[in-house]
Amino acid sequence: MVLQGNPLCIGAKVMTCHRPVRQKINLDEESLKELGADYGLCKSTSALFQEALSDSDRIRILQQQNEDLRHRLSLSTHKMEAMEAEFEGSRHYMEAELSRTRDDLDKMRDKFR
């Protein structure tokens, strides 16, 4: 979605706005649904976003997105830590198996000498 004026990044989309706090803006359906979903609004109330967002609204949206990103980062970090622990456990198991197999091989070599 593109407005006119100074750029304001919201999510992966770039918005721009004029200096006045209130102005008429045009948002596409996808953007309206996205903004409406952020605030738990139904499709009929998402028409409210047809009017300009105040600076405090923009700040709240960005703060919510920041909070969501931090939450996702936290979940990803925990998942990566769990995967690392699983990998380390598997690595230790495989090293132990390799050691046992080498011992068995050495025993078999000694047997056939």
CSV table of N, CA and C in Angstrom, one decimal:
chain,number,residue,atom,x,y,z
A,1,MET,N,0.8,-1.2,0.0
A,1,MET,CA,0.0,0.0,0.0
A,1,MET,C,0.9,1.2,0.0
A,2,VAL,N,0.5,2.2,-0.7
A,2,VAL,CA,1.4,3.4,-0.9
A,2,VAL,C,0.5,4.6,-0.7
A,3,LEU,N,1.0,5.5,0.3
A,3,LEU,CA,0.4,6.8,0.5
A,3,LEU,C,1.4,7.8,0.0
A,4,GLN,N,1.2,9.0,0.2
A,4,GLN,CA,2.2,10.0,-0.2
A,4,GLN,C,2.8,10.7,1.0
A,5,GLY,N,4.0,11.1,0.9
A,5,GLY,CA,4.7,11.8,2.0
A,5,GLY,C,5.9,11.0,2.5
A,6,ASN,N,6.1,11.1,3.8
A,6,ASN,CA,7.3,10.4,4.4
A,6,ASN,C,7.0,8.9,4.6
A,7,PRO,N,8.0,8.1,4.4
A,7,PRO,CA,7.8,6.6,4.5
A,7,PRO,C,7.7,6.2,6.0
A,8,LEU,N,6.8,5.2,6.2
A,8,LEU,CA,6.6,4.6,7.5
A,8,LEU,C,6.5,3.1,7.2
A,9,CYS,N,7.4,2.3,7.7
A,9,CYS,CA,7.4,0.9,7.4
A,9,CYS,C,6.5,0.2,8.4
A,10,ILE,N,5.5,-0.6,7.9
A,10,ILE,CA,4.6,-1.4,8.7
A,10,ILE,C,4.7,-2.8,8.1
A,11,GLY,N,5.3,-3.7,8.9
A,11,GLY,CA,5.5,-5.0,8.5
A,11,GLY,C,6.4,-5.1,7.3
A,12,ALA,N,6.0,-5.9,6.3
A,12,ALA,CA,6.8,-6.0,5.0
A,12,ALA,C,6.3,-4.9,4.0
A,13,LYS,N,5.3,-4.2,4.4
A,13,LYS,CA,4.7,-3.2,3.5
A,13,LYS,C,5.3,-1.8,3.9
A,14,VAL,N,5.4,-0.9,2.9
A,14,VAL,CA,5.9,0.4,3.1
A,14,VAL,C,4.7,1.4,3.0
A,15,MET,N,4.5,2.2,4.0
A,15,MET,CA,3.4,3.2,3.9
A,15,MET,C,4.1,4.5,4.0
A,16,THR,N,3.5,5.5,3.4
A,16,THR,CA,3.9,6.9,3.5
A,16,THR,C,2.8,7.7,4.0
A,17,CYS,N,3.1,8.9,4.6
A,17,CYS,CA,2.0,9.7,5.0
A,17,CYS,C,2.4,11.2,5.0
A,18,HIS,N,1.4,12.1,4.9
A,18,HIS,CA,1.7,13.5,5.0
A,18,HIS,C,1.8,13.9,6.4
A,19,ARG,N,2.3,15.1,6.7
A,19,ARG,CA,2.5,15.6,8.0
A,19,ARG,C,1.2,15.7,8.8
A,20,PRO,N,0.0,16.1,8.3
A,20,PRO,CA,-1.2,16.2,9.1
A,20,PRO,C,-1.5,14.9,9.8
A,21,VAL,N,-2.0,15.0,11.0
A,21,VAL,CA,-2.3,13.8,11.8
A,21,VAL,C,-3.5,13.0,11.2
A,22,ARG,N,-4.5,13.7,10.7
A,22,ARG,CA,-5.6,13.1,10.2
A,22,ARG,C,-5.7,13.4,8.7
A,23,GLN,N,-5.9,12.3,7.9
A,23,GLN,CA,-6.0,12.5,6.5
A,23,GLN,C,-6.7,11.3,5.9
A,24,LYS,N,-7.2,11.4,4.7
A,24,LYS,CA,-7.9,10.3,4.0
A,24,LYS,C,-6.8,9.5,3.3
A,25,ILE,N,-6.8,8.1,3.6
A,25,ILE,CA,-5.9,7.3,2.9
A,25,ILE,C,-6.6,6.1,2.2
A,26,ASN,N,-6.0,5.5,1.2
A,26,ASN,CA,-6.6,4.4,0.6
A,26,ASN,C,-5.8,3.1,0.9
A,27,LEU,N,-6.4,2.1,1.5
A,27,LEU,CA,-5.7,0.9,1.8
A,27,LEU,C,-6.4,-0.3,1.0
A,28,ASP,N,-5.6,-1.2,0.5
A,28,ASP,CA,-6.2,-2.3,-0.2
A,28,ASP,C,-6.8,-3.3,0.8
A,29,GLU,N,-7.6,-4.2,0.3
A,29,GLU,CA,-8.3,-5.2,1.1
A,29,GLU,C,-7.4,-6.0,2.0
A,30,GLU,N,-6.3,-6.4,1.5
A,30,GLU,CA,-5.4,-7.2,2.3
A,30,GLU,C,-4.8,-6.4,3.5
A,31,SER,N,-4.5,-5.2,3.2
A,31,SER,CA,-3.9,-4.3,4.3
A,31,SER,C,-5.0,-4.1,5.3
A,32,LEU,N,-6.2,-3.9,4.9
A,32,LEU,CA,-7.3,-3.6,5.9
A,32,LEU,C,-7.5,-4.9,6.7
A,33,LYS,N,-7.5,-6.0,6.1
A,33,LYS,CA,-7.7,-7.3,6.9
A,33,LYS,C,-6.5,-7.4,7.9
A,34,GLU,N,-5.3,-7.1,7.4
A,34,GLU,CA,-4.1,-7.3,8.3
A,34,GLU,C,-4.2,-6.3,9.5
A,35,LEU,N,-4.6,-5.1,9.2
A,35,LEU,CA,-4.7,-4.1,10.3
A,35,LEU,C,-5.9,-4.4,11.2
A,36,GLY,N,-7.0,-4.9,10.6
A,36,GLY,CA,-8.1,-5.3,11.4
A,36,GLY,C,-7.8,-6.5,12.3
A,37,ALA,N,-7.1,-7.4,11.7
A,37,ALA,CA,-6.7,-8.6,12.5
A,37,ALA,C,-5.8,-8.3,13.7
A,38,ASP,N,-4.9,-7.3,13.5
A,38,ASP,CA,-4.0,-6.8,14.6
A,38,ASP,C,-4.8,-6.3,15.8
A,39,TYR,N,-6.0,-5.7,15.5
A,39,TYR,CA,-6.8,-5.2,16.6
A,39,TYR,C,-8.0,-6.0,16.9
A,40,GLY,N,-8.1,-7.2,16.3
A,40,GLY,CA,-9.3,-8.1,16.5
A,40,GLY,C,-10.6,-7.5,16.0
A,41,LEU,N,-10.5,-6.8,14.9
A,41,LEU,CA,-11.7,-6.1,14.3
A,41,LEU,C,-12.3,-7.0,13.2
A,42,CYS,N,-13.6,-6.9,13.0
A,42,CYS,CA,-14.2,-7.6,11.9
A,42,CYS,C,-14.1,-6.8,10.7
A,43,LYS,N,-14.5,-7.4,9.5
A,43,LYS,CA,-14.3,-6.7,8.2
A,43,LYS,C,-15.1,-5.4,8.2
A,44,SER,N,-16.3,-5.3,8.8
A,44,SER,CA,-17.0,-4.0,8.7
A,44,SER,C,-16.3,-2.9,9.5
A,45,THR,N,-15.7,-3.2,10.6
A,45,THR,CA,-15.0,-2.1,11.3
A,45,THR,C,-13.7,-1.8,10.7
A,46,SER,N,-13.1,-2.6,9.9
A,46,SER,CA,-11.9,-2.3,9.2
A,46,SER,C,-12.0,-1.1,8.3
A,47,ALA,N,-13.2,-0.7,8.0
A,47,ALA,CA,-13.4,0.5,7.2
A,47,ALA,C,-12.9,1.7,7.9
A,48,LEU,N,-12.8,1.6,9.2
A,48,LEU,CA,-12.3,2.7,10.0
A,48,LEU,C,-10.9,3.1,9.6
A,49,PHE,N,-10.1,2.1,9.1
A,49,PHE,CA,-8.8,2.3,8.7
A,49,PHE,C,-8.7,3.1,7.4
A,50,GLN,N,-9.8,3.4,6.8
A,50,GLN,CA,-9.8,4.2,5.6
A,50,GLN,C,-9.4,5.6,5.9
A,51,GLU,N,-9.6,6.1,7.2
A,51,GLU,CA,-9.1,7.4,7.6
A,51,GLU,C,-7.7,7.2,8.1
A,52,ALA,N,-7.0,8.3,8.1
A,52,ALA,CA,-5.6,8.3,8.5
A,52,ALA,C,-5.4,7.8,9.9
A,53,LEU,N,-4.3,7.2,10.1
A,53,LEU,CA,-4.0,6.7,11.5
A,53,LEU,C,-3.2,7.9,12.2
A,54,SER,N,-3.5,8.1,13.4
A,54,SER,CA,-2.8,9.1,14.1
A,54,SER,C,-1.4,8.6,14.5
A,55,ASP,N,-0.5,9.5,14.9
A,55,ASP,CA,0.9,9.0,15.2
A,55,ASP,C,0.8,8.0,16.4
A,56,SER,N,-0.1,8.2,17.3
A,56,SER,CA,-0.2,7.2,18.4
A,56,SER,C,-0.6,5.9,17.9
A,57,ASP,N,-1.5,5.9,16.9
A,57,ASP,CA,-2.0,4.6,16.3
A,57,ASP,C,-0.8,3.9,15.6
A,58,ARG,N,-0.1,4.7,14.9
A,58,ARG,CA,1.1,4.1,14.2
A,58,ARG,C,2.1,3.5,15.2
A,59,ILE,N,2.3,4.2,16.3
A,59,ILE,CA,3.2,3.8,17.3
A,59,ILE,C,2.7,2.5,17.9
A,60,ARG,N,1.4,2.4,18.2
A,60,ARG,CA,0.8,1.2,18.8
A,60,ARG,C,0.9,0.0,17.9
A,61,ILE,N,0.7,0.3,16.6
A,61,ILE,CA,0.8,-0.8,15.6
A,61,ILE,C,2.2,-1.3,15.5
A,62,LEU,N,3.2,-0.4,15.5
A,62,LEU,CA,4.6,-0.8,15.4
A,62,LEU,C,5.0,-1.5,16.7
A,63,GLN,N,4.5,-1.0,17.9
A,63,GLN,CA,4.8,-1.7,19.1
A,63,GLN,C,4.3,-3.1,19.2
A,64,GLN,N,3.1,-3.3,18.6
A,64,GLN,CA,2.5,-4.6,18.6
A,64,GLN,C,3.3,-5.5,17.7
A,65,GLN,N,3.7,-5.0,16.5
A,65,GLN,CA,4.5,-5.8,15.6
A,65,GLN,C,5.8,-6.1,16.2
A,66,ASN,N,6.4,-5.2,17.0
A,66,ASN,CA,7.6,-5.4,17.7
A,66,ASN,C,7.5,-6.5,18.7
A,67,GLU,N,6.4,-6.5,19.5
A,67,GLU,CA,6.1,-7.5,20.5
A,67,GLU,C,5.9,-8.9,19.8
A,68,ASP,N,5.2,-8.9,18.7
A,68,ASP,CA,5.0,-10.1,18.0
A,68,ASP,C,6.3,-10.7,17.5
A,69,LEU,N,7.1,-9.9,16.9
A,69,LEU,CA,8.4,-10.3,16.4
A,69,LEU,C,9.3,-10.8,17.5
A,70,ARG,N,9.3,-10.1,18.7
A,70,ARG,CA,10.1,-10.6,19.8
A,70,ARG,C,9.6,-12.0,20.3
A,71,HIS,N,8.2,-12.2,20.3
A,71,HIS,CA,7.7,-13.5,20.7
A,71,HIS,C,8.1,-14.6,19.7
A,72,ARG,N,8.0,-14.3,18.4
A,72,ARG,CA,8.4,-15.3,17.4
A,72,ARG,C,9.9,-15.6,17.5
A,73,LEU,N,10.7,-14.6,17.8
A,73,LEU,CA,12.2,-14.8,18.0
A,73,LEU,C,12.4,-15.6,19.2
A,74,SER,N,11.7,-15.4,20.3
A,74,SER,CA,11.8,-16.2,21.5
A,74,SER,C,11.5,-17.7,21.2
A,75,LEU,N,10.3,-17.9,20.5
A,75,LEU,CA,9.9,-19.2,20.2
A,75,LEU,C,11.0,-19.9,19.3
A,76,SER,N,11.5,-19.2,18.3
A,76,SER,CA,12.5,-19.7,17.4
A,76,SER,C,13.8,-20.1,18.2
A,77,THR,N,14.2,-19.2,19.1
A,77,THR,CA,15.4,-19.4,19.9
A,77,THR,C,15.2,-20.7,20.8
A,78,HIS,N,14.0,-20.9,21.4
A,78,HIS,CA,13.8,-22.0,22.2
A,78,HIS,C,13.8,-23.3,21.4
A,79,LYS,N,13.2,-23.2,20.2
A,79,LYS,CA,13.2,-24.4,19.3
A,79,LYS,C,14.6,-24.7,18.9
A,80,MET,N,15.4,-23.7,18.5
A,80,MET,CA,16.8,-24.0,18.1
A,80,MET,C,17.6,-24.6,19.3
A,81,GLU,N,17.4,-24.1,20.5
A,81,GLU,CA,18.1,-24.7,21.6
A,81,GLU,C,17.7,-26.1,21.9
A,82,ALA,N,16.4,-26.4,21.7
A,82,ALA,CA,16.0,-27.8,21.8
A,82,ALA,C,16.6,-28.7,20.7
A,83,MET,N,16.6,-28.2,19.5
A,83,MET,CA,17.2,-28.9,18.4
A,83,MET,C,18.7,-29.1,18.7
A,84,GLU,N,19.4,-28.1,19.2
A,84,GLU,CA,20.8,-28.3,19.5
A,84,GLU,C,21.0,-29.4,20.6
A,85,ALA,N,20.2,-29.4,21.6
A,85,ALA,CA,20.3,-30.4,22.7
A,85,ALA,C,20.1,-31.8,22.1
A,86,GLU,N,19.1,-31.9,21.2
A,86,GLU,CA,18.8,-33.2,20.5
A,86,GLU,C,19.9,-33.6,19.7
A,87,PHE,N,20.5,-32.7,18.9
A,87,PHE,CA,21.7,-33.0,18.1
A,87,PHE,C,22.9,-33.5,18.9
A,88,GLU,N,23.1,-32.8,20.1
A,88,GLU,CA,24.2,-33.2,20.9
A,88,GLU,C,24.0,-34.6,21.5
A,89,GLY,N,22.8,-34.9,21.9
A,89,GLY,CA,22.5,-36.2,22.4
A,89,GLY,C,22.7,-37.3,21.3
A,90,SER,N,22.2,-37.0,20.1
A,90,SER,CA,22.4,-37.9,19.0
A,90,SER,C,23.9,-38.1,18.6
A,91,ARG,N,24.7,-37.0,18.7
A,91,ARG,CA,26.1,-37.0,18.4
A,91,ARG,C,26.8,-37.9,19.4
A,92,HIS,N,26.5,-37.8,20.7
A,92,HIS,CA,27.1,-38.6,21.8
A,92,HIS,C,26.7,-40.1,21.6
A,93,TYR,N,25.5,-40.3,21.2
A,93,TYR,CA,25.1,-41.7,21.0
A,93,TYR,C,25.8,-42.3,19.8
A,94,MET,N,26.0,-41.5,18.7
A,94,MET,CA,26.7,-42.0,17.5
A,94,MET,C,28.2,-42.3,17.8
A,95,GLU,N,28.8,-41.4,18.6
A,95,GLU,CA,30.2,-41.6,19.0
A,95,GLU,C,30.3,-42.8,19.8
A,96,ALA,N,29.4,-43.1,20.7
A,96,ALA,CA,29.5,-44.3,21.6
A,96,ALA,C,29.3,-45.5,20.7
A,97,GLU,N,28.4,-45.5,19.7
A,97,GLU,CA,28.2,-46.6,18.8
A,97,GLU,C,29.4,-46.9,18.0
A,98,LEU,N,30.0,-45.8,17.5
A,98,LEU,CA,31.3,-45.9,16.7
A,98,LEU,C,32.4,-46.5,17.5
A,99,SER,N,32.5,-46.1,18.8
A,99,SER,CA,33.5,-46.7,19.7
A,99,SER,C,33.3,-48.2,19.9
A,100,ARG,N,32.0,-48.6,20.1
A,100,ARG,CA,31.7,-50.0,20.3
A,100,ARG,C,32.0,-50.8,19.0
A,101,THR,N,31.7,-50.2,17.9
A,101,THR,CA,31.9,-50.9,16.6
A,101,THR,C,33.4,-51.0,16.4
A,102,ARG,N,34.2,-50.0,16.7
A,102,ARG,CA,35.7,-50.1,16.6
A,102,ARG,C,36.2,-51.2,17.5
A,103,ASP,N,35.7,-51.3,18.7
A,103,ASP,CA,36.1,-52.3,19.6
A,103,ASP,C,35.8,-53.7,19.1
A,104,ASP,N,34.6,-53.9,18.5
A,104,ASP,CA,34.2,-55.1,17.9
A,104,ASP,C,35.1,-55.5,16.8
A,105,LEU,N,35.5,-54.5,15.9
A,105,LEU,CA,36.3,-54.7,14.8
A,105,LEU,C,37.7,-55.2,15.3
A,106,ASP,N,38.2,-54.5,16.3
A,106,ASP,CA,39.5,-54.9,16.9
A,106,ASP,C,39.5,-56.3,17.4
A,107,LYS,N,38.4,-56.7,18.0
A,107,LYS,CA,38.3,-58.1,18.6
A,107,LYS,C,38.3,-59.1,17.4
A,108,MET,N,37.5,-58.7,16.3
A,108,MET,CA,37.5,-59.6,15.2
A,108,MET,C,38.8,-59.8,14.5
A,109,ARG,N,39.6,-58.7,14.4
A,109,ARG,CA,40.9,-58.7,13.8
A,109,ARG,C,41.8,-59.6,14.7
A,110,ASP,N,41.8,-59.5,16.0
A,110,ASP,CA,42.6,-60.3,16.9
A,110,ASP,C,42.2,-61.8,16.7
A,111,LYS,N,40.9,-62.1,16.5
A,111,LYS,CA,40.5,-63.4,16.4
A,111,LYS,C,41.0,-64.1,15.2
A,112,PHE,N,41.1,-63.4,14.1
A,112,PHE,CA,41.6,-63.9,12.8
A,112,PHE,C,43.1,-63.8,12.6
A,113,ARG,N,43.9,-63.4,13.5
A,113,ARG,CA,45.3,-63.4,13.4
A,113,ARG,C,45.9,-64.7,13.6
